[in-house]
Amino acid sequence: MTELQLLPQPRSLNSTGGTYHLQSDWRLVIDAPVAQDVLLTAQRVQMALRQHAGVDWSLAASEAGPARDIGGVLWLDPACDVPAQGYTLEITSNAFTVKARDAAGLYYGTCTLTQIVEQSADSLPCLHIADHPDFPVRGVMLDISRDKVPTMETLFGLVDLLAAWKINQLQLYMEHTFTYRDHLEVWEHASPLSEEEVLSLDAYCRRRFIDLVPNQNSFGHMHRWLRHAPYRSLAEIDSYPFRPWWGPHPFSVCPGDPGTLDLLRGLYDELLPNFSSRLFNIGCDETFDLGMGRSRQVCAERGGGRVYLDYLTTLCAEVRARGRTPLFWGDIILQHPELVPGLPRDALALEWGYEADHPFAAHGELFARAGLPFYVCPGTSSWNSIAGRTDNAFANLLNAAENGLRHGASGYLITDWGDHGHWQFLPFAYPGFVYGAALGWCVEANRALDVPAALDRFVFRDRAGVMGRMTCDLGNVYQSLGVKLHNASGLARILQIPSQNDDALTIIRDFESLGITNYERAMVVIAKAMRPLEKHRMACADAELIEAEFECAADMLHHACGLGIFAQEDDPKVARPLKRKLKRNMQDIIEEYRALWLERNRPGGLDDSAARLAAVLELYG
């Protein structure tokens, strides 16, 4: 049997020898208590057979009639011994059978079958697969608040990819990007999702066995609200004794202000009915300023952890009252481990961390010992990087999967954030999505997954087999600078400095004690990583766009190197022409960046994101 590439790789696949030759005019039989419940799954198989094997099969709900024209059976049997969401797939010399105890498992079995048909056309290898997931919940969380709000076309396309890889949860991280009817001032320039769009996306996800989970931050990260006069009185602190990374506006709401709860109740009542999910992520992460302002006295008297827990408990009660189970980010409560047993018993903690060595083991053990349900939440490492941090992402994803499985996590949530302008293009999240989806399904079978090959086959459809490796190599450019930063790459950080600091050139000159040779070495690595681009033979629908996105990302990385060199150049005869060159280059980058943004995303947030690049341009006069 020619070796198959499957994503995720099943936990058990045995070749039984021989080949199954498909013929036209056969039947695909649906054997289920209610055939209509899995009709869409059957139709997807029917379409795959037509598209990749060139055979037209009719659908039937009965095996009555001549057995010789039954080419395959989709068998849904709630009483069978296949694990939940699992399936068996058997291909013999005269038929294939996919068997499952639930509709999701049957769908996942046909996802595997479809991948086999794509690679085998009308001659399928005879085999037996027995498969089921390690984690009941396997999700992706996409940031749509800093600053990209994807178009519906982009979201639908992403859902199709994720569903094919057996992802079954999607969260869209939200601060202000929903059309709350009484809060136009907050979202009017953000191109938010409307109620109708959420309803449409939810239905699209349900048909692919993905739970679209509502997500509305409710404590910290409320600066998009508190910057506006009608909400500013709800802030924990109005001004800071330091320069916050999030800008000059208040960050967290005051937990003791009755108006805070009134606001959130209204948001929940408007947002939640548009989602069919019984889960709701209320955020509550990174409350950096709790106790710095209006809560200072009560935090001093009762402790900041207790104040946090009481507020979280109140929010969880509001969620329960609306028939949902609350999810919350676990970073703050982990700073007060003695309070973990006091968490609401039905609240689900999201244990997040994005470095390779994040302590998923210790934190998972703490939640497990307290008997609390939790997800492990690694990341794609794409944000604050421009092109990703490939090796860190893979180690982080594997660390989370191994320790989540060891300590009984019920979910595995791959996060993709948009900090500081969301400069990374979508393809740089794909390595993390691919490897994470595989690990979330079965750690042991997928820890050694050939991610570049999987990217070439299942994302880029690259017949030359170069894009997957190039994506991973460009994502490892961050290592060439010789500096390790937390949650960021050095080259991205250099380009961020001008929008965050007044004396940017001085800071860049002294950045991590790097010298000109460090930047020159990085330039060589960037050029080497990009060299295979001209050889690609991508067959995906957005191939031209992906090529342009890679070129723009490489230009941004290369420009960061040039800026690092310029900041250290003391000879005016060298500095002046370099300055002119960098100015023209950044003008071109900004123009291209803005055009590419609009290919996948709405215009809201673009000005904010591009302004961070414009701050670099201003350095050149």
Coordinates of C-alpha atoms in Angstrom, one line a residue:
M1 CA 0.0 0.0 0.0
T2 CA 1.3 3.4 -0.9
E3 CA 1.8 5.3 2.3
L4 CA -1.1 7.6 3.0
Q5 CA -0.9 11.0 4.5
L6 CA -3.8 11.5 6.9
L7 CA -4.6 14.4 9.1
P8 CA -4.9 13.6 11.9
Q9 CA -3.1 10.3 11.7
P10 CA -5.4 7.6 13.2
R11 CA -4.4 5.8 16.3
S12 CA -4.7 2.4 14.6
L13 CA -4.3 1.7 10.9
N14 CA -3.7 -1.8 9.5
S15 CA -3.2 -2.6 5.9
T16 CA -5.1 -5.8 4.9
G17 CA -3.7 -6.1 1.4
G18 CA -5.4 -5.7 -1.9
T19 CA -7.3 -2.9 -3.6
Y20 CA -10.9 -1.8 -3.8
H21 CA -11.8 -0.7 -7.4
L22 CA -14.7 1.8 -7.4
Q23 CA -17.3 1.6 -10.1
S24 CA -19.9 4.1 -11.2
D25 CA -23.6 3.6 -10.6
W26 CA -23.2 2.0 -7.3
R27 CA -25.0 2.9 -4.1
L28 CA -23.8 4.5 -0.9
V29 CA -26.1 3.2 1.9
I30 CA -27.0 5.1 5.0
D31 CA -27.7 2.7 7.8
A32 CA -28.9 4.8 10.7
P33 CA -31.9 5.1 13.0
V34 CA -32.8 8.3 11.1
A35 CA -31.0 8.5 7.8
Q36 CA -31.7 12.2 7.4
D37 CA -29.6 13.0 10.5
V38 CA -26.4 12.0 8.6
L39 CA -27.5 12.9 5.1
L40 CA -25.1 15.8 4.8
T41 CA -22.2 13.6 5.8
A42 CA -23.2 11.1 3.1
Q43 CA -23.5 13.8 0.5
R44 CA -19.9 14.9 1.3
V45 CA -18.7 11.4 0.6
Q46 CA -20.8 11.3 -2.5
M47 CA -19.2 14.6 -3.7
A48 CA -15.7 13.4 -2.9
L49 CA -16.2 10.2 -4.9
R50 CA -17.4 12.2 -7.8
Q51 CA -14.6 14.8 -7.6
H52 CA -11.6 12.6 -6.9
A53 CA -12.6 9.1 -8.1
G54 CA -14.8 10.1 -11.0
V55 CA -17.7 7.8 -9.9
D56 CA -21.3 8.8 -9.4
W57 CA -23.0 7.0 -6.6
S58 CA -26.6 7.4 -5.5
L59 CA -27.6 7.6 -1.8
A60 CA -30.0 5.1 -0.2
A61 CA -31.3 4.3 3.2
S62 CA -31.8 0.6 2.6
E63 CA -29.6 -2.3 1.7
A64 CA -32.6 -4.1 0.1
G65 CA -32.0 -5.1 -3.5
P66 CA -28.9 -6.5 -5.2
A67 CA -26.0 -6.5 -2.8
R68 CA -23.6 -6.2 -5.8
D69 CA -24.4 -2.5 -6.3
I70 CA -23.7 -1.5 -2.7
G71 CA -20.3 0.2 -2.8
G72 CA -20.2 1.5 0.7
V73 CA -22.1 1.7 4.0
L74 CA -22.2 4.6 6.5
W75 CA -23.4 2.8 9.6
L76 CA -24.6 4.7 12.7
D77 CA -25.3 2.4 15.6
P78 CA -25.8 4.0 19.0
A79 CA -25.4 0.6 20.7
C80 CA -22.0 -0.3 19.1
D81 CA -18.8 -0.4 21.2
V82 CA -17.0 2.3 19.3
P83 CA -16.0 5.2 21.7
A84 CA -17.7 8.5 21.6
Q85 CA -16.7 10.5 18.5
G86 CA -14.8 7.5 17.3
Y87 CA -15.2 5.4 14.2
T88 CA -14.0 2.3 12.4
L89 CA -13.3 2.4 8.7
E90 CA -12.9 -0.9 6.8
I91 CA -12.1 -1.1 3.1
T92 CA -12.3 -4.5 1.6
S93 CA -12.0 -5.6 -2.0
N94 CA -15.7 -5.1 -2.6
A95 CA -16.9 -2.3 -0.3
F96 CA -16.1 0.2 2.4
T97 CA -17.9 0.6 5.8
V98 CA -17.7 3.5 8.2
K99 CA -19.2 2.7 11.6
A100 CA -19.8 4.9 14.6
R101 CA -22.0 5.2 17.6
D102 CA -22.7 9.0 17.1
A103 CA -23.1 11.3 14.2
A104 CA -19.9 13.2 15.0
G105 CA -17.9 9.9 14.8
L106 CA -19.5 9.0 11.5
Y107 CA -18.5 12.4 10.2
Y108 CA -14.9 12.1 11.4
G109 CA -14.7 8.6 9.8
T110 CA -15.8 10.1 6.4
C111 CA -13.2 12.8 6.8
T112 CA -10.6 10.1 6.9
L113 CA -12.2 8.3 4.0
T114 CA -12.3 11.4 1.9
Q115 CA -8.6 12.0 2.5
I116 CA -7.9 8.4 1.3
V117 CA -10.1 8.9 -1.8
E118 CA -8.3 12.2 -2.6
Q119 CA -5.0 10.3 -2.7
S120 CA -6.2 7.0 -4.2
A121 CA -8.8 8.0 -6.8
D122 CA -10.9 5.0 -7.8
S123 CA -8.5 2.3 -6.4
L124 CA -8.6 2.4 -2.6
P125 CA -6.2 0.4 -0.5
C126 CA -7.8 -2.3 1.7
L127 CA -7.3 -1.5 5.3
H128 CA -8.9 -1.3 8.8
I129 CA -8.8 1.8 10.9
A130 CA -10.0 2.1 14.5
D131 CA -9.9 5.6 15.8
H132 CA -11.2 8.0 18.5
P133 CA -10.0 11.2 20.1
D134 CA -7.8 11.8 23.1
F135 CA -9.6 15.1 24.0
P136 CA -13.4 15.3 23.8
V137 CA -13.1 19.0 22.9
R138 CA -10.5 20.1 20.2
G139 CA -10.8 23.8 19.5
V140 CA -9.4 26.8 17.8
M141 CA -9.7 30.4 19.2
L142 CA -9.2 33.2 16.8
D143 CA -8.7 36.8 17.9
I144 CA -11.1 39.1 16.1
S145 CA -10.6 42.2 18.3
R146 CA -6.9 43.1 17.8
D147 CA -7.4 44.3 15.0
K148 CA -8.6 41.8 12.3
V149 CA -12.2 40.9 11.9
P150 CA -12.3 38.3 9.1
T151 CA -14.8 38.4 6.3
M152 CA -17.5 35.7 6.3
E153 CA -15.8 34.1 3.3
T154 CA -12.6 33.8 5.3
L155 CA -14.4 32.3 8.3
F156 CA -16.4 29.8 6.3
G157 CA -13.1 28.7 4.6
L158 CA -11.3 28.3 7.9
V159 CA -14.2 26.3 9.3
D160 CA -14.1 23.9 6.3
L161 CA -10.3 23.3 6.9
L162 CA -10.7 22.8 10.7
A163 CA -13.7 20.5 10.4
A164 CA -11.8 18.3 7.9
W165 CA -9.1 17.9 10.6
K166 CA -11.7 16.9 13.2
I167 CA -11.6 20.2 15.2
N168 CA -15.0 20.5 17.0
Q169 CA -15.0 23.9 18.7
L170 CA -14.4 27.4 17.5
Q171 CA -14.2 30.6 19.6
L172 CA -13.9 34.1 18.2
Y173 CA -12.2 36.2 20.9
M174 CA -14.2 39.3 21.4
E175 CA -13.8 42.6 23.2
H176 CA -15.9 44.9 21.1
T177 CA -16.6 43.4 17.7
F178 CA -20.3 42.5 17.9
T179 CA -23.1 44.8 16.9
Y180 CA -24.5 45.5 20.4
R181 CA -27.5 47.6 19.7
D182 CA -27.1 50.2 22.4
H183 CA -23.3 50.5 22.1
L184 CA -22.7 51.9 18.6
E185 CA -20.0 54.2 19.8
V186 CA -17.8 51.2 20.8
W187 CA -17.9 49.2 17.6
E188 CA -18.9 51.5 14.8
H189 CA -15.4 51.6 13.3
A190 CA -14.5 48.0 14.0
S191 CA -16.5 46.2 11.2
P192 CA -18.0 43.8 13.8
L193 CA -20.0 40.7 13.3
S194 CA -23.7 41.2 13.2
E195 CA -26.4 39.0 14.8
E196 CA -27.4 37.6 11.4
E197 CA -23.7 36.8 10.6
V198 CA -23.3 34.9 13.9
L199 CA -26.5 33.0 13.3
S200 CA -25.2 32.0 9.8
L201 CA -21.8 31.1 11.1
D202 CA -23.2 29.1 13.9
A203 CA -25.4 27.1 11.5
Y204 CA -22.5 26.5 9.2
C205 CA -20.4 25.2 12.1
R206 CA -23.2 22.9 13.4
R207 CA -23.4 21.2 10.0
R208 CA -19.7 20.3 10.4
F209 CA -19.9 19.3 14.1
I210 CA -18.2 22.4 15.3
D211 CA -19.5 24.1 18.4
L212 CA -19.3 27.9 17.9
V213 CA -18.7 29.2 21.5
P214 CA -19.5 32.8 22.4
N215 CA -16.6 34.7 23.8
Q216 CA -16.9 38.2 25.5
N217 CA -14.2 39.4 27.8
S218 CA -15.8 40.7 31.0
F219 CA -13.1 42.1 33.3
G220 CA -9.7 43.0 31.9
H221 CA -9.1 43.9 28.2
M222 CA -12.1 46.3 28.4
H223 CA -10.1 49.3 27.2
R224 CA -12.0 49.3 23.9
W225 CA -15.1 50.2 26.0
L226 CA -13.5 52.3 28.7
R227 CA -11.9 54.7 26.2
H228 CA -15.4 56.1 25.6
A229 CA -17.0 58.7 27.9
P230 CA -20.2 56.7 28.6
Y231 CA -18.2 53.8 30.1
R232 CA -15.2 55.4 31.6
S233 CA -16.8 55.7 35.0
L234 CA -16.8 51.9 35.2
A235 CA -13.0 51.7 35.1
E236 CA -10.9 50.4 37.9
I237 CA -8.4 53.2 37.4
D238 CA -8.5 56.2 35.1
S239 CA -4.8 56.9 34.7
Y240 CA -1.7 54.9 35.3
P241 CA 1.6 55.7 37.0
F242 CA 3.4 53.9 34.1
R243 CA 2.9 53.7 30.3
P244 CA 0.7 50.7 29.7
W245 CA 1.3 48.5 26.6
W246 CA -2.4 48.7 25.7
G247 CA -2.4 52.5 25.4
P248 CA -3.5 55.5 27.4
H249 CA -7.0 54.2 28.3
P250 CA -8.3 52.4 31.3
F251 CA -8.0 48.6 31.0
S252 CA -10.2 46.7 33.6
V253 CA -13.7 47.4 34.8
C254 CA -14.2 47.9 38.6
P255 CA -15.7 44.7 40.0
G256 CA -17.4 46.5 42.8
D257 CA -19.3 49.0 40.6
P258 CA -23.0 47.9 40.2
G259 CA -22.9 49.5 36.7
T260 CA -20.3 47.0 35.6
L261 CA -22.7 44.1 36.2
D262 CA -25.5 46.0 34.6
L263 CA -23.5 46.5 31.5
L264 CA -22.4 42.9 31.3
R265 CA -25.9 41.6 31.9
G266 CA -27.1 43.6 28.9
L267 CA -24.3 42.3 26.7
Y268 CA -24.9 38.7 27.7
D269 CA -28.6 39.0 27.0
E270 CA -28.0 40.3 23.5
L271 CA -25.1 38.1 22.5
L272 CA -25.9 34.7 23.8
P273 CA -29.2 34.0 22.0
N274 CA -27.4 34.1 18.7
F275 CA -25.3 31.0 19.6
S276 CA -26.6 27.5 20.0
S277 CA -23.6 26.5 22.2
R278 CA -24.2 25.8 25.8
L279 CA -20.8 27.2 26.7
F280 CA -19.7 30.8 27.2
N281 CA -16.2 32.2 27.6
I282 CA -16.3 35.2 29.8
G283 CA -12.5 35.8 29.7
C284 CA -11.4 37.5 32.9
D285 CA -7.7 37.2 32.1
E286 CA -4.8 39.6 32.7
T287 CA -6.5 41.9 35.2
F288 CA -3.2 43.8 35.7
D289 CA -4.7 46.8 37.4
L290 CA -7.1 45.2 39.9
G291 CA -6.4 46.9 43.2
M292 CA -4.6 49.9 41.7
G293 CA -7.7 52.2 41.8
R294 CA -11.2 52.0 43.1
S295 CA -10.7 48.5 44.5
R296 CA -7.5 49.3 46.3
Q297 CA -9.0 49.4 49.8
V298 CA -11.1 46.2 49.5
C299 CA -8.2 44.4 47.9
A300 CA -6.0 45.5 50.8
E301 CA -8.6 44.3 53.3
R302 CA -9.7 41.0 51.7
G303 CA -6.9 40.2 49.3
G304 CA -6.9 40.8 45.5
G305 CA -7.4 37.1 44.8
R306 CA -10.5 36.9 46.9
V307 CA -11.9 40.0 45.2
Y308 CA -11.2 38.5 41.9
L309 CA -12.8 35.2 42.8
D310 CA -16.0 36.8 44.2
Y311 CA -16.4 38.8 41.0
L312 CA -15.8 35.7 38.8
T313 CA -18.3 33.7 40.9
T314 CA -20.9 36.5 40.4
L315 CA -20.3 36.4 36.6
C316 CA -20.6 32.6 36.6
A317 CA -23.9 32.8 38.3
E318 CA -25.1 35.2 35.5
V319 CA -23.9 32.7 32.9
R320 CA -25.7 29.8 34.6
A321 CA -28.9 31.8 34.8
R322 CA -28.8 32.0 31.0
G323 CA -28.5 28.3 30.6
R324 CA -24.8 28.2 29.8
T325 CA -21.6 26.8 31.3
P326 CA -18.9 29.5 32.0
L327 CA -15.4 29.2 30.7
F328 CA -12.7 31.6 32.0
W329 CA -9.0 32.1 31.5
G330 CA -7.1 30.6 34.5
D331 CA -4.0 32.8 34.7
I332 CA -5.2 35.1 37.6
I333 CA -6.6 32.4 39.9
L334 CA -3.4 30.4 39.5
Q335 CA -1.6 33.3 41.2
H336 CA -3.7 32.4 44.2
P337 CA -3.6 28.5 44.3
E338 CA -5.1 28.4 47.7
L339 CA -8.3 29.8 46.2
V340 CA -8.6 27.3 43.3
P341 CA -10.8 24.9 45.4
G342 CA -13.3 27.7 45.9
L343 CA -14.0 28.2 42.2
P344 CA -17.6 27.5 41.1
R345 CA -17.8 23.7 40.5
D346 CA -19.3 24.0 37.1
A347 CA -16.8 26.7 35.8
L348 CA -14.3 25.5 33.2
A349 CA -10.8 26.8 33.5
L350 CA -8.7 27.6 30.5
E351 CA -5.1 26.9 31.3
W352 CA -3.1 29.0 28.8
G353 CA 0.6 29.5 28.1
Y354 CA 2.6 30.1 24.9
E355 CA 6.2 29.3 25.5
A356 CA 7.7 25.8 24.9
D357 CA 8.4 25.3 28.7
H358 CA 5.1 26.6 30.0
P359 CA 4.2 24.7 33.2
F360 CA 1.1 22.8 31.9
A361 CA 2.1 19.9 34.1
A362 CA 2.0 21.8 37.4
H363 CA -1.1 23.9 36.5
G364 CA -3.0 20.9 35.1
E365 CA -2.2 18.9 38.3
L366 CA -3.6 21.8 40.4
F367 CA -6.9 22.0 38.6
A368 CA -7.2 18.2 38.5
R369 CA -6.5 17.9 42.2
A370 CA -9.2 20.4 42.9
G371 CA -11.6 18.3 40.8
L372 CA -12.2 21.2 38.3
P373 CA -12.7 20.7 34.6
F374 CA -10.2 22.5 32.4
Y375 CA -8.8 22.9 28.9
V376 CA -5.1 23.2 28.0
C377 CA -4.7 26.2 25.7
P378 CA -1.4 26.4 23.8
G379 CA -0.9 28.8 20.8
T380 CA 0.3 29.1 17.2
S381 CA 3.1 31.5 18.2
S382 CA 2.2 33.5 15.2
W383 CA 1.4 36.8 16.9
N384 CA 4.1 39.3 17.8
S385 CA 6.3 37.5 15.2
I386 CA 5.2 38.5 11.7
A387 CA 6.0 35.0 10.3
G388 CA 5.7 32.8 13.4
R389 CA 8.0 31.0 15.8
T390 CA 7.7 27.5 14.4
D391 CA 9.9 25.5 16.8
N392 CA 8.4 27.2 19.9
A393 CA 4.9 26.6 18.6
F394 CA 5.4 22.9 18.0
A395 CA 7.0 22.4 21.5
N396 CA 4.3 24.4 23.2
L397 CA 1.5 22.5 21.4
L398 CA 3.1 19.1 22.3
N399 CA 3.7 20.1 25.9
A400 CA 0.1 21.1 26.3
A401 CA -1.2 17.9 24.7
E402 CA 0.9 15.6 26.7
N403 CA 0.3 17.2 30.1
G404 CA -3.4 17.9 29.3
L405 CA -3.9 14.2 28.6
R406 CA -1.9 13.2 31.7
H407 CA -4.0 15.3 34.0
G408 CA -7.4 14.7 32.4
A409 CA -8.1 18.0 30.6
S410 CA -11.4 17.8 28.8
G411 CA -10.3 20.1 26.0
Y412 CA -7.4 21.3 23.9
L413 CA -7.8 24.8 22.6
I414 CA -5.3 26.2 20.0
T415 CA -5.2 30.0 20.3
D416 CA -4.2 32.5 17.7
W417 CA -3.9 36.1 19.0
G418 CA -3.6 39.5 17.4
D419 CA -1.5 41.5 19.8
H420 CA -0.1 44.8 18.6
G421 CA -1.8 45.2 15.3
H422 CA -2.3 41.6 14.2
W423 CA 0.5 41.8 11.7
Q424 CA 0.8 38.1 10.9
F425 CA -1.1 36.9 7.8
L426 CA -3.4 33.9 8.2
P427 CA -1.1 31.3 6.6
F428 CA 1.4 31.7 9.4
A429 CA -1.2 30.3 11.8
Y430 CA -1.6 27.1 9.7
P431 CA 1.4 25.2 11.1
G432 CA 0.0 25.5 14.6
F433 CA -3.5 24.7 13.5
V434 CA -2.3 21.6 11.6
Y435 CA -0.1 20.2 14.3
G436 CA -2.5 21.2 17.1
A437 CA -5.4 19.5 15.4
A438 CA -3.4 16.3 15.0
L439 CA -2.2 16.3 18.7
G440 CA -5.7 17.1 20.0
W441 CA -7.0 14.0 18.2
C442 CA -4.3 11.6 19.2
V443 CA -1.0 12.6 20.8
E444 CA 0.8 9.3 20.4
A445 CA -0.1 8.8 16.7
N446 CA 0.8 12.4 15.8
R447 CA 3.7 13.6 17.9
A448 CA 6.0 13.0 15.0
L449 CA 3.7 14.3 12.4
D450 CA 5.5 15.6 9.2
V451 CA 3.9 19.1 9.5
P452 CA 5.5 20.5 6.3
A453 CA 4.1 17.5 4.3
A454 CA 0.7 17.9 5.9
L455 CA 0.7 21.6 5.0
D456 CA 1.5 20.8 1.4
R457 CA -1.2 18.3 1.1
F458 CA -4.1 19.6 3.2
V459 CA -3.6 23.4 3.1
F460 CA -1.5 24.6 0.2
R461 CA -2.2 21.7 -2.1
D462 CA 1.3 22.2 -3.3
R463 CA 2.3 19.6 -5.9
A464 CA 5.9 20.8 -5.7
G465 CA 6.1 20.1 -2.0
V466 CA 7.9 23.3 -1.1
M467 CA 5.4 25.6 0.7
G468 CA 5.1 23.6 3.9
R469 CA 8.8 23.5 4.5
M470 CA 9.1 27.1 3.5
T471 CA 6.4 28.2 6.0
C472 CA 8.1 26.4 8.8
D473 CA 11.5 27.7 7.8
L474 CA 10.4 31.3 7.6
G475 CA 8.7 30.8 11.0
N476 CA 12.1 29.9 12.4
V477 CA 13.8 33.1 11.2
Y478 CA 13.3 34.5 14.7
Q479 CA 16.1 32.2 15.9
S480 CA 18.7 33.7 13.6
L481 CA 18.8 37.0 15.4
G482 CA 20.3 35.2 18.4
V483 CA 17.8 36.6 21.0
K484 CA 15.0 34.9 22.8
L485 CA 12.0 36.9 23.9
H486 CA 8.9 35.9 25.8
N487 CA 5.9 35.6 23.5
A488 CA 7.5 37.5 20.6
S489 CA 10.2 37.5 18.0
G490 CA 13.0 40.0 18.0
L491 CA 12.4 41.4 14.5
A492 CA 8.7 42.0 15.2
R493 CA 9.6 43.7 18.5
I494 CA 11.9 46.1 16.6
L495 CA 9.1 47.2 14.3
Q496 CA 6.8 47.6 17.3
I497 CA 9.1 49.9 19.2
P498 CA 8.4 53.1 17.3
S499 CA 4.7 53.0 18.1
Q500 CA 5.3 52.4 21.8
N501 CA 8.3 54.6 22.6
D502 CA 9.3 58.2 21.9
D503 CA 13.1 57.6 21.7
A504 CA 12.7 54.6 19.4
L505 CA 16.0 54.8 17.6
T506 CA 18.0 54.8 20.8
I507 CA 16.0 51.8 22.1
I508 CA 16.4 49.9 18.8
R509 CA 20.2 50.7 18.8
D510 CA 20.5 49.2 22.3
F511 CA 18.0 46.4 21.7
E512 CA 19.2 43.2 23.4
S513 CA 22.8 44.3 22.8
L514 CA 22.5 43.1 19.2
G515 CA 25.1 44.1 16.6
I516 CA 25.0 44.7 12.9
T517 CA 26.2 41.2 12.3
N518 CA 23.2 39.8 14.0
Y519 CA 20.9 41.6 11.6
E520 CA 23.0 40.7 8.5
R521 CA 22.9 37.0 9.5
A522 CA 19.1 37.2 9.8
M523 CA 18.8 38.8 6.3
V524 CA 20.7 35.8 4.9
V525 CA 18.3 33.4 6.6
I526 CA 15.3 35.2 5.4
A527 CA 16.5 35.1 1.8
K528 CA 17.3 31.4 2.1
A529 CA 13.9 30.6 3.6
M530 CA 12.1 32.5 0.8
R531 CA 14.1 31.0 -2.1
P532 CA 11.7 28.1 -2.8
L533 CA 8.7 30.3 -3.3
E534 CA 9.2 30.6 -7.0
K535 CA 9.0 26.8 -7.3
H536 CA 5.6 26.3 -5.7
R537 CA 2.8 24.6 -7.5
M538 CA -0.1 25.4 -5.2
A539 CA -3.5 24.4 -6.3
C540 CA -5.5 26.0 -3.4
A541 CA -8.0 28.7 -4.4
D542 CA -6.0 31.5 -2.7
A543 CA -2.5 30.5 -4.0
E544 CA -1.7 33.9 -5.5
L545 CA -2.8 35.7 -2.3
I546 CA -0.6 33.4 -0.2
E547 CA 2.4 34.1 -2.4
A548 CA 1.9 37.8 -2.0
E549 CA 1.4 37.4 1.8
F550 CA 4.7 35.6 2.1
E551 CA 6.5 38.2 0.1
C552 CA 5.1 41.0 2.3
A553 CA 6.0 39.2 5.5
A554 CA 9.5 38.6 4.3
D555 CA 9.8 42.3 3.4
M556 CA 8.7 43.3 6.9
L557 CA 11.2 41.0 8.5
H558 CA 13.9 42.2 6.1
H559 CA 13.0 45.8 6.9
A560 CA 13.3 45.1 10.7
C561 CA 16.9 44.0 10.0
G562 CA 17.6 47.2 8.0
L563 CA 16.1 49.3 10.8
G564 CA 18.3 47.6 13.3
I565 CA 21.4 48.3 11.2
F566 CA 20.3 51.9 10.6
A567 CA 19.9 52.6 14.3
Q568 CA 23.6 51.6 14.9
E569 CA 25.1 53.3 11.8
D570 CA 27.3 56.3 12.9
D571 CA 28.6 57.3 9.5
P572 CA 26.3 59.9 7.9
K573 CA 27.5 58.9 4.4
V574 CA 26.2 55.4 5.0
A575 CA 23.2 56.4 7.1
R576 CA 21.6 58.9 4.7
P577 CA 21.2 56.6 1.7
L578 CA 20.1 53.8 4.0
K579 CA 17.5 56.0 5.5
R580 CA 16.1 57.0 2.1
K581 CA 16.0 53.3 1.1
L582 CA 14.2 52.3 4.2
K583 CA 11.7 55.1 3.8
R584 CA 10.8 54.0 0.3
N585 CA 10.7 50.4 1.4
M586 CA 8.3 51.0 4.3
Q587 CA 6.0 53.1 2.1
D588 CA 5.8 50.1 -0.3
I589 CA 5.2 47.7 2.6
I590 CA 2.4 49.8 4.1
E591 CA 0.6 50.0 0.7
E592 CA 0.9 46.3 0.1
Y593 CA 0.0 45.4 3.7
R594 CA -3.2 47.5 3.5
A595 CA -4.2 45.8 0.2
L596 CA -3.5 42.3 1.5
W597 CA -5.4 42.9 4.7
L598 CA -8.6 43.6 2.7
E599 CA -8.4 40.3 0.9
R600 CA -9.3 38.3 4.0
N601 CA -10.5 40.8 6.5
R602 CA -12.9 43.7 6.9
P603 CA -11.6 47.3 7.0
G604 CA -12.3 47.9 10.7
G605 CA -9.0 47.8 12.6
L606 CA -6.8 48.3 9.5
D607 CA -6.0 52.0 10.2
D608 CA -5.0 51.1 13.8
S609 CA -2.8 48.2 12.6
A610 CA -1.2 50.2 9.7
A611 CA -0.6 53.2 12.0
R612 CA 1.9 51.0 13.9
L613 CA 3.9 50.6 10.6
A614 CA 3.4 54.3 9.9
A615 CA 5.3 55.0 13.2
V616 CA 8.3 53.2 11.7
L617 CA 8.0 55.3 8.6
E618 CA 8.0 58.5 10.7
L619 CA 11.5 57.6 11.9
Y620 CA 12.9 58.4 8.5
G621 CA 11.5 61.9 8.3

